[in-house]
PDB file of C-alpha atoms in Angstrom:
ATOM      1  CA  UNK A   1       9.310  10.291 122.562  1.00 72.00           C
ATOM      2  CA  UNK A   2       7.840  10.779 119.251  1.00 83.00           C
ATOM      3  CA  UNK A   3       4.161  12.083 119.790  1.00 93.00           C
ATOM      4  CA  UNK A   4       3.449  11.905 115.537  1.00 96.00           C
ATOM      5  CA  UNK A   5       4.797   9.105 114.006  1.00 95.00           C
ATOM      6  CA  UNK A   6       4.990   8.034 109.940  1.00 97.00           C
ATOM      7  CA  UNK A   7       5.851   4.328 110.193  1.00 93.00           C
ATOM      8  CA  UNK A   8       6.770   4.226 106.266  1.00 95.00           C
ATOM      9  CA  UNK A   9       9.896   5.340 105.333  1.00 95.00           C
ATOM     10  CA  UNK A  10       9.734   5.214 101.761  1.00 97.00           C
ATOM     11  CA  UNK A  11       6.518   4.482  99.187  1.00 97.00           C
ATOM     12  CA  UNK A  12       6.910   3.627  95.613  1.00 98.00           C
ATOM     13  CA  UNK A  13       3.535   4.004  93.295  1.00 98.00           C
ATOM     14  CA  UNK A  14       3.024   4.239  89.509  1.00 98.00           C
ATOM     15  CA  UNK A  15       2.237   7.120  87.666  1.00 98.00           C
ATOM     16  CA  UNK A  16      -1.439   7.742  87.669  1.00 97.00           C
ATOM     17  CA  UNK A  17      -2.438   5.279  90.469  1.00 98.00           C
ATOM     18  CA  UNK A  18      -3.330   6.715  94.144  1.00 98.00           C
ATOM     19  CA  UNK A  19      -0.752   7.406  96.917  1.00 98.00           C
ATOM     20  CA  UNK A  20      -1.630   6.858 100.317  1.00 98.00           C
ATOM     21  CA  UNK A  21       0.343   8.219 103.103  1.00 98.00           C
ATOM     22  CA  UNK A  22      -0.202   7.274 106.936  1.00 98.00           C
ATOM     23  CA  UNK A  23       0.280   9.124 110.188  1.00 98.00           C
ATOM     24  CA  UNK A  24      -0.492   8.177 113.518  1.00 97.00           C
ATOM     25  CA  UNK A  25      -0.203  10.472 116.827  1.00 97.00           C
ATOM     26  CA  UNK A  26       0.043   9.410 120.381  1.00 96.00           C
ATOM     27  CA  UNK A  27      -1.713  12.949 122.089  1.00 94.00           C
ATOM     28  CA  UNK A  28      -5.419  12.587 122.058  1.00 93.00           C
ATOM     29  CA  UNK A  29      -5.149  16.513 122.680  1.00 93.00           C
ATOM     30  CA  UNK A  30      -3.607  17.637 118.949  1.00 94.00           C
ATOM     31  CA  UNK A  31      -6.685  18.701 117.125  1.00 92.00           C
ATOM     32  CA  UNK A  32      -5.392  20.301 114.273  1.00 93.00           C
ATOM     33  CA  UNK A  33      -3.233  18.024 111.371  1.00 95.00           C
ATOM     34  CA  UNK A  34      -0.910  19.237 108.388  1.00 95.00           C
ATOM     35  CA  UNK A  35       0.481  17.792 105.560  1.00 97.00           C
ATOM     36  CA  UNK A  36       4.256  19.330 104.581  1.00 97.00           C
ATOM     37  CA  UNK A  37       5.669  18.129 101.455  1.00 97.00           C
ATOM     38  CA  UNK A  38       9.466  18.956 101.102  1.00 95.00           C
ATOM     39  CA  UNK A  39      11.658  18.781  97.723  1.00 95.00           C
ATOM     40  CA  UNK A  40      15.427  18.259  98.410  1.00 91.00           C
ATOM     41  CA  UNK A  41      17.756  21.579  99.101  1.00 88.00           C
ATOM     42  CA  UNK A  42      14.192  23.217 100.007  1.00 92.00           C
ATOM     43  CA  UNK A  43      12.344  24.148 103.254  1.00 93.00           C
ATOM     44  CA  UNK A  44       8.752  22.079 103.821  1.00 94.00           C
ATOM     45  CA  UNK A  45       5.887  24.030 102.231  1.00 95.00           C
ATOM     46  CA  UNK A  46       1.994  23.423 103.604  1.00 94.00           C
ATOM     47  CA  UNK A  47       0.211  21.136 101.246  1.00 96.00           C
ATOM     48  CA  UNK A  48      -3.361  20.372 103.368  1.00 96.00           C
ATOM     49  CA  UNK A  49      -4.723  20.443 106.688  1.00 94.00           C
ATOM     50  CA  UNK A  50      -7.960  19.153 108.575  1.00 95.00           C
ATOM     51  CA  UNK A  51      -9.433  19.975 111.647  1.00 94.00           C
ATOM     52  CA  UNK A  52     -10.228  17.968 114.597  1.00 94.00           C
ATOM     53  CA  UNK A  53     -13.924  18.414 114.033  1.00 94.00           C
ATOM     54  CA  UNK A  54     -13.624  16.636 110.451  1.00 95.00           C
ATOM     55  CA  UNK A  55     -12.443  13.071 109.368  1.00 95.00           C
ATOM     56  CA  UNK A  56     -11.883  14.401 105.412  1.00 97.00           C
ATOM     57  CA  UNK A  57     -10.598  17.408 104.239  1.00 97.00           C
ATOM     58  CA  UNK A  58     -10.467  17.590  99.642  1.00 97.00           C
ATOM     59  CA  UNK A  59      -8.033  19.987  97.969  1.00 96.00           C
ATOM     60  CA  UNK A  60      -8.153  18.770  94.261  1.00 97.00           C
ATOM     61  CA  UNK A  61      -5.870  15.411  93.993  1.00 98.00           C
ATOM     62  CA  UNK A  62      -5.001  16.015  97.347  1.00 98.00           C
ATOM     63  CA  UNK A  63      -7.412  14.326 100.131  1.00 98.00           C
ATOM     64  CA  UNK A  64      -6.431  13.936 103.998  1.00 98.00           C
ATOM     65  CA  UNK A  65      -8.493  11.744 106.318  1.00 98.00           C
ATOM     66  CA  UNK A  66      -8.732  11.573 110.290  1.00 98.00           C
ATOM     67  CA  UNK A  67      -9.783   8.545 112.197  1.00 97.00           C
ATOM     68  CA  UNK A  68      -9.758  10.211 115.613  1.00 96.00           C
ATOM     69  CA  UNK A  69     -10.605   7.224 117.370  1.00 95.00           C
ATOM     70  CA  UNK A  70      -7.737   5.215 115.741  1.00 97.00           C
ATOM     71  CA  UNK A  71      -5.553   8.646 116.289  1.00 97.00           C
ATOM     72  CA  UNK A  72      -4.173   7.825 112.774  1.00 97.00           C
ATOM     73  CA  UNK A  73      -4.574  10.155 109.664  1.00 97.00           C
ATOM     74  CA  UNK A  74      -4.060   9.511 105.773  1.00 98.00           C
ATOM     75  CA  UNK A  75      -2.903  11.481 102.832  1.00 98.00           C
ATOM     76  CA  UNK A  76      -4.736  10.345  99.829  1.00 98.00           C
ATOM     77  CA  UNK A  77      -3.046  12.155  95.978  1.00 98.00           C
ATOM     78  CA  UNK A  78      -5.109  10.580  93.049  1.00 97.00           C
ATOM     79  CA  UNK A  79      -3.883  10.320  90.356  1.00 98.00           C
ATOM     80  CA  UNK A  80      -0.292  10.427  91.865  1.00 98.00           C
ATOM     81  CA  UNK A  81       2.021  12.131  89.498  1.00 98.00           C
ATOM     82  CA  UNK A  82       6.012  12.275  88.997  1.00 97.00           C
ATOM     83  CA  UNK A  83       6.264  16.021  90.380  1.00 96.00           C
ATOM     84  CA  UNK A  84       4.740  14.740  93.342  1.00 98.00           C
ATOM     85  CA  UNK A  85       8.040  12.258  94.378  1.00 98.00           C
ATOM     86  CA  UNK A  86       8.799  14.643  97.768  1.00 97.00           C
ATOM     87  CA  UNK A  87       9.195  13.839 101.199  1.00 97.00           C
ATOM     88  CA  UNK A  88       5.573  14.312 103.057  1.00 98.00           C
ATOM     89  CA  UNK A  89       5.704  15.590 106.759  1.00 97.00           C
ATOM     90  CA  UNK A  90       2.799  14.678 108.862  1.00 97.00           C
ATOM     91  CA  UNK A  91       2.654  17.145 111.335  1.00 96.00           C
ATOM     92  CA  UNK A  92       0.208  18.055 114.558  1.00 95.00           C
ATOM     93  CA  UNK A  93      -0.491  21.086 116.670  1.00 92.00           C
ATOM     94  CA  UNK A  94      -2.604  21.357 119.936  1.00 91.00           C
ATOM     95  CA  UNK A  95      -5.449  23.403 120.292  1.00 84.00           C
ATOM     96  CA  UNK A  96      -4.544  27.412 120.385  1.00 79.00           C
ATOM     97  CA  UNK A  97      -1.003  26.627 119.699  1.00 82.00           C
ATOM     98  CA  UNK A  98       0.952  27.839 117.325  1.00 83.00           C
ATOM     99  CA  UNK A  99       4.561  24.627 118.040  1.00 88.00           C
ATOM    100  CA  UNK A 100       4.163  21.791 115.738  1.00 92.00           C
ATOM    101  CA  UNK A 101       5.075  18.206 115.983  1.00 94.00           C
ATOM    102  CA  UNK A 102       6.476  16.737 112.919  1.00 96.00           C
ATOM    103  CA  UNK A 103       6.492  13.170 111.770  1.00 96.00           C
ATOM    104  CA  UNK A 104      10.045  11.617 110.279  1.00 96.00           C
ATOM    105  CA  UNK A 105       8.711  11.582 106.929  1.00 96.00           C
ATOM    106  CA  UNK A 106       7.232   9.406 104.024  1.00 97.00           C
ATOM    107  CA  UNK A 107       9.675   9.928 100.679  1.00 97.00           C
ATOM    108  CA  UNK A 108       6.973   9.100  97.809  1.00 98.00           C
ATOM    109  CA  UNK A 109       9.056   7.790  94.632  1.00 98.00           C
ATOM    110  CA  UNK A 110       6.275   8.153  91.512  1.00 98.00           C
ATOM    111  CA  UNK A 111       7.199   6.247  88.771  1.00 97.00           C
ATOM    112  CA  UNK A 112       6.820   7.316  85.167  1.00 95.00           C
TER     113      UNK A 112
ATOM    114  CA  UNK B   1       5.601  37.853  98.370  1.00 65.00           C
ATOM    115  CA  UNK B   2       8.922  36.563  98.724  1.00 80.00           C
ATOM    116  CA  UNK B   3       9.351  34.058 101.285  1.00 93.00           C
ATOM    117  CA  UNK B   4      11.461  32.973 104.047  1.00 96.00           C
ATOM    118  CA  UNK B   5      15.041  34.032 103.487  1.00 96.00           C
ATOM    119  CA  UNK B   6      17.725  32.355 105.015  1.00 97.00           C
ATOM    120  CA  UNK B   7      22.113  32.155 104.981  1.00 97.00           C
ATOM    121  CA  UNK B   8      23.882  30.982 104.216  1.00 97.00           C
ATOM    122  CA  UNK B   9      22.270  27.844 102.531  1.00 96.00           C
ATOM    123  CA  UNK B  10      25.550  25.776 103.739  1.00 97.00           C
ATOM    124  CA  UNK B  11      28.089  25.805 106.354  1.00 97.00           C
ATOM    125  CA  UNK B  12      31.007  23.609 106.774  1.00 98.00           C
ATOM    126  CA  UNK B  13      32.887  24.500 110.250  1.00 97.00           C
ATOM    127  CA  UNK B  14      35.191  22.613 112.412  1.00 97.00           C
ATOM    128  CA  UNK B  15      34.425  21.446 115.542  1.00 95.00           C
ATOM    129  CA  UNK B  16      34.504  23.851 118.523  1.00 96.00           C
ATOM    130  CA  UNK B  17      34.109  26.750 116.010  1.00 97.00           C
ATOM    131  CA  UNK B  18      31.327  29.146 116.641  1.00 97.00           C
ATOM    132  CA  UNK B  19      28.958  29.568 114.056  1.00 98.00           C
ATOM    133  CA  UNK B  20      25.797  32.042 113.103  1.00 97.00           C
ATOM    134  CA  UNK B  21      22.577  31.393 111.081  1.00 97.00           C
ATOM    135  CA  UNK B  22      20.584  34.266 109.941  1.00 97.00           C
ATOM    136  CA  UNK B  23      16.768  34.208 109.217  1.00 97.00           C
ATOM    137  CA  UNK B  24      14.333  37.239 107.349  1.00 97.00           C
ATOM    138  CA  UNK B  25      10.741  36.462 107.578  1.00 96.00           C
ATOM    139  CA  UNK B  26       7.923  37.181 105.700  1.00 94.00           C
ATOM    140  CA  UNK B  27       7.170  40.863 105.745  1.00 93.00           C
ATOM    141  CA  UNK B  28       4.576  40.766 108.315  1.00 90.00           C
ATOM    142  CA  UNK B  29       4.954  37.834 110.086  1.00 92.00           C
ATOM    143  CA  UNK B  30       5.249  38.155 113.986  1.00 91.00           C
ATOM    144  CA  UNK B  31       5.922  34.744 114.812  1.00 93.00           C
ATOM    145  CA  UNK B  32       9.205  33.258 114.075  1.00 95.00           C
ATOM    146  CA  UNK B  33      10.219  29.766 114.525  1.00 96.00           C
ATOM    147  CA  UNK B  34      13.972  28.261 114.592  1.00 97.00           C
ATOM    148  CA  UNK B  35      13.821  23.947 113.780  1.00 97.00           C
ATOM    149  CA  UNK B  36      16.151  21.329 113.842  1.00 96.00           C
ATOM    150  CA  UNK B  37      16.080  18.625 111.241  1.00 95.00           C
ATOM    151  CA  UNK B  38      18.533  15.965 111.357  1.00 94.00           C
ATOM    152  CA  UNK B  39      18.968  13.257 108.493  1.00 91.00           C
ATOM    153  CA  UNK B  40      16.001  11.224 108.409  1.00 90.00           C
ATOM    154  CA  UNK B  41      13.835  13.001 111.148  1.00 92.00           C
ATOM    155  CA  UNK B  42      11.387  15.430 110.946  1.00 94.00           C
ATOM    156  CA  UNK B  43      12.181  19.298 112.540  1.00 95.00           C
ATOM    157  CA  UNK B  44      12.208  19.766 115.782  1.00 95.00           C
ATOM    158  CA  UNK B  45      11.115  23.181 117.081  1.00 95.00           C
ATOM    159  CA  UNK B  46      14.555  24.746 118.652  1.00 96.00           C
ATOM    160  CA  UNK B  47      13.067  28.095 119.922  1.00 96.00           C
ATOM    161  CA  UNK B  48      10.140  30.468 118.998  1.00 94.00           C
ATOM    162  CA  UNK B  49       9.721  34.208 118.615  1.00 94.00           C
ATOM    163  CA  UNK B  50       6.504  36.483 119.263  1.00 91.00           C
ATOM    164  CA  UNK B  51       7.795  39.674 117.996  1.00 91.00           C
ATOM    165  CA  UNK B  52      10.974  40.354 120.041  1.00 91.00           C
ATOM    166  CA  UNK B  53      10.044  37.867 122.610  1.00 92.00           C
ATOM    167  CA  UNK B  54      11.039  34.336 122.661  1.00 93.00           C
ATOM    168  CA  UNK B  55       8.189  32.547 124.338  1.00 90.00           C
ATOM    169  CA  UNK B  56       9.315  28.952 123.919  1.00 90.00           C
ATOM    170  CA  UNK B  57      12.890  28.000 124.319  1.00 91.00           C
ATOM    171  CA  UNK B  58      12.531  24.834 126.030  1.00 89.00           C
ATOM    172  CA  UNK B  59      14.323  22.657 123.379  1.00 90.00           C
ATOM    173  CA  UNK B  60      17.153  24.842 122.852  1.00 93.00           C
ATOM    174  CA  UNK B  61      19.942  24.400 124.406  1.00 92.00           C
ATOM    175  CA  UNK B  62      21.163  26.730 126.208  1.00 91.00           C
ATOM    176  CA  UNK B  63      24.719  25.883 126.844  1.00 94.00           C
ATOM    177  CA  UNK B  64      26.007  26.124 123.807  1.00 96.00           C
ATOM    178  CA  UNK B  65      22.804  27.557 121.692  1.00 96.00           C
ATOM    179  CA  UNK B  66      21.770  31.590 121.690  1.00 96.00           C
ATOM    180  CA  UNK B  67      19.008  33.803 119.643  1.00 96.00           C
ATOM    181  CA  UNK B  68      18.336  36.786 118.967  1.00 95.00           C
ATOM    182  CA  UNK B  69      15.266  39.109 116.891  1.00 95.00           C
ATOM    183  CA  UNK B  70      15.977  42.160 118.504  1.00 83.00           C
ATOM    184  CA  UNK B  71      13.738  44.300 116.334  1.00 87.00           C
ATOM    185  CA  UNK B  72      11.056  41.666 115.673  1.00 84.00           C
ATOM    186  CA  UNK B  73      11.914  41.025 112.200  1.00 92.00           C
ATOM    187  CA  UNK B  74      15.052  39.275 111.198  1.00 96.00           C
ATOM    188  CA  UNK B  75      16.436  36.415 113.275  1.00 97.00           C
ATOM    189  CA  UNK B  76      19.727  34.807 114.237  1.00 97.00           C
ATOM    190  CA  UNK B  77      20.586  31.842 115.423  1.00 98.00           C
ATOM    191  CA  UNK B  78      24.459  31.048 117.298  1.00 97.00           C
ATOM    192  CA  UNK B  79      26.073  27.792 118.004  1.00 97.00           C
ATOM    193  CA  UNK B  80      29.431  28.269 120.302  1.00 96.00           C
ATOM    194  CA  UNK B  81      31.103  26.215 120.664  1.00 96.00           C
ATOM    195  CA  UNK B  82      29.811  23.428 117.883  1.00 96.00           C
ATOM    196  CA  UNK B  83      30.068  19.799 118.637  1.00 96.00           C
ATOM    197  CA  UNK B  84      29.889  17.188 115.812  1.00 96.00           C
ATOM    198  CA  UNK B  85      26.147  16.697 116.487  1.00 95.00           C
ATOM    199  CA  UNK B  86      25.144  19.678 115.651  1.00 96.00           C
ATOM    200  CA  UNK B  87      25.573  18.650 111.859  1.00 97.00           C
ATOM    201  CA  UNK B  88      22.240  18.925 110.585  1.00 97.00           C
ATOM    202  CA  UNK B  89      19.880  21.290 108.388  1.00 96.00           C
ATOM    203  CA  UNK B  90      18.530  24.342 110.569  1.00 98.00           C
ATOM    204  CA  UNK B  91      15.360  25.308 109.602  1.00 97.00           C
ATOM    205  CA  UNK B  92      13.472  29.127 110.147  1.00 97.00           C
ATOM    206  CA  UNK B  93       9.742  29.550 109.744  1.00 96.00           C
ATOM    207  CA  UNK B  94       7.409  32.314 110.041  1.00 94.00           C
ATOM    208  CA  UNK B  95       3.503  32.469 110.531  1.00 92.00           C
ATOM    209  CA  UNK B  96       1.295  35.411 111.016  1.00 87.00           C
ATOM    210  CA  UNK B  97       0.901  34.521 114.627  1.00 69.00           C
ATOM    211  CA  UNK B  98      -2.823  35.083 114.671  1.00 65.00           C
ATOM    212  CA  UNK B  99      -5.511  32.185 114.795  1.00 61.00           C
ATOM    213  CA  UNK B 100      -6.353  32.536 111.024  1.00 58.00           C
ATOM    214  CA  UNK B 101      -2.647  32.523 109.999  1.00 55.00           C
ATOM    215  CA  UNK B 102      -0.866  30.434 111.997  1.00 74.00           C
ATOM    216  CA  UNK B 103       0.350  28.515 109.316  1.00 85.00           C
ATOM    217  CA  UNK B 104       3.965  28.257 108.554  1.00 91.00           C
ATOM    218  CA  UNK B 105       6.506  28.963 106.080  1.00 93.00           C
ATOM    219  CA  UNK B 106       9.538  27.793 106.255  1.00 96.00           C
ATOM    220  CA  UNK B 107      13.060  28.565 104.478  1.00 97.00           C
ATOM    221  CA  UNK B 108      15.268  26.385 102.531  1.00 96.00           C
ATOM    222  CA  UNK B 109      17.216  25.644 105.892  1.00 96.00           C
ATOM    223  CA  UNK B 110      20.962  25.707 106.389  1.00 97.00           C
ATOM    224  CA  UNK B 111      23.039  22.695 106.382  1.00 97.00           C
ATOM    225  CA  UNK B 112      25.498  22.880 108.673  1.00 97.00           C
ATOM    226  CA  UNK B 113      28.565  19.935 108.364  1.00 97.00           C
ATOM    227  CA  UNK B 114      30.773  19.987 111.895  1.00 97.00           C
ATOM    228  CA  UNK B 115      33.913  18.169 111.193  1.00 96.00           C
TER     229      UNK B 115
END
């Protein structure tokens, strides 16, 4: 059973306008959330994480909220940009572990 | 720093055949994962690797799945005998291990094709 799920196969925004990616987990025991982004032919590389102790974590266009409560998090890129058309992994780890739990994957088309 | 190294990048194999995956992690990373993506999933974590030791294996199976790090560096991963399946992009990461830097890198994956 999927424990981290990404119920959006595919999002399509304009150049310049935000992107908003959604996540939701089952486990009310992950406390610590990552956001993958993965270009075809190449491996996932870490774009932002937030802990269980915070409901926003800000790297530059890149913002990632937690609703704990809602066990659902978000991955907000403003302005959204045509390098950033990727597949974004949602991904969750339990306390002291190291084993993640991916999401399927959101592929974000930005349009020019 | 160069990153996660993996090969080959492709693999096309017929059924039955055995087949090998190699993996070189970061220089100094003592954690080294083995995933499983398959087309339109996310990876799956196949085995992983403290040093030498492989302290989760639960999700790999062991029939017809082996690894190895036998010096705590590079990795490899065997499938024998493959089963169509098993077509799908293999996937080795590496982390530090520690509680700062436990996040991972990952390769570019191999695709493997089982016909």
């Amino acid at each position: 059973d999927q424990q981290v799920k990404q119920n959006s196969p595919s999002l399509s925004v304009q150049e310049g306008r935000i992107s908003i990616l959604n996540c939701d987990y089952t486990n009310s025991m992950f406390d610590y959330f990552l956001w993958y982004k993965k270009y075809p032919a190449e491996g996932p590389t870490f774009l932002i994480s937030i802990s269980s102790i915070k409901d926003k974590n800000e790297d530059g266009r890149f913002t990632v909220f937690l609703n704990k409560s809602a066990k659902h998090l978000s991955l907000h890129i403003v302005p959204s940009q045509p390098g950033d058309s990727a597949v974004y992994f949602c991904a969750a780890r339990f306390s002291g572990a190291n084993n993640l739990f991916f999401g399927t994957g959101t592929r974000l088309t930005v349009i020019p | 720093e160069a990153g996660v190294v993996q090969s080959p990048r492709y693999k096309i194999i017929e059924k039955k055949q055995p087949v090998a995956f190699w993996c070189n992690p970061i220089s100094g990373h003592n954690t080294l994962y083995w995933y499983l993506q398959n087309l339109g999933q996310g990876p799956e974590l196949l085995i992983r690797y403290e040093n030498e030791e492989a302290v989760d294996d639960s999700q790999l199976p062991k029939d017809r799945f082996s690894a190895e790090r036998l010096k705590g560096v590079d990795s490899t991963l065997k499938i024998q005998p493959a089963e169509l399946g098993d077509s799908a992009v293999y996937l080795c990461a590496s982390s530090r291990g520690d509680r700062i830097g436990r996040e991972q890198f990952f390769g570019p994956g191999t695709r493997l094709t089982v016909l």
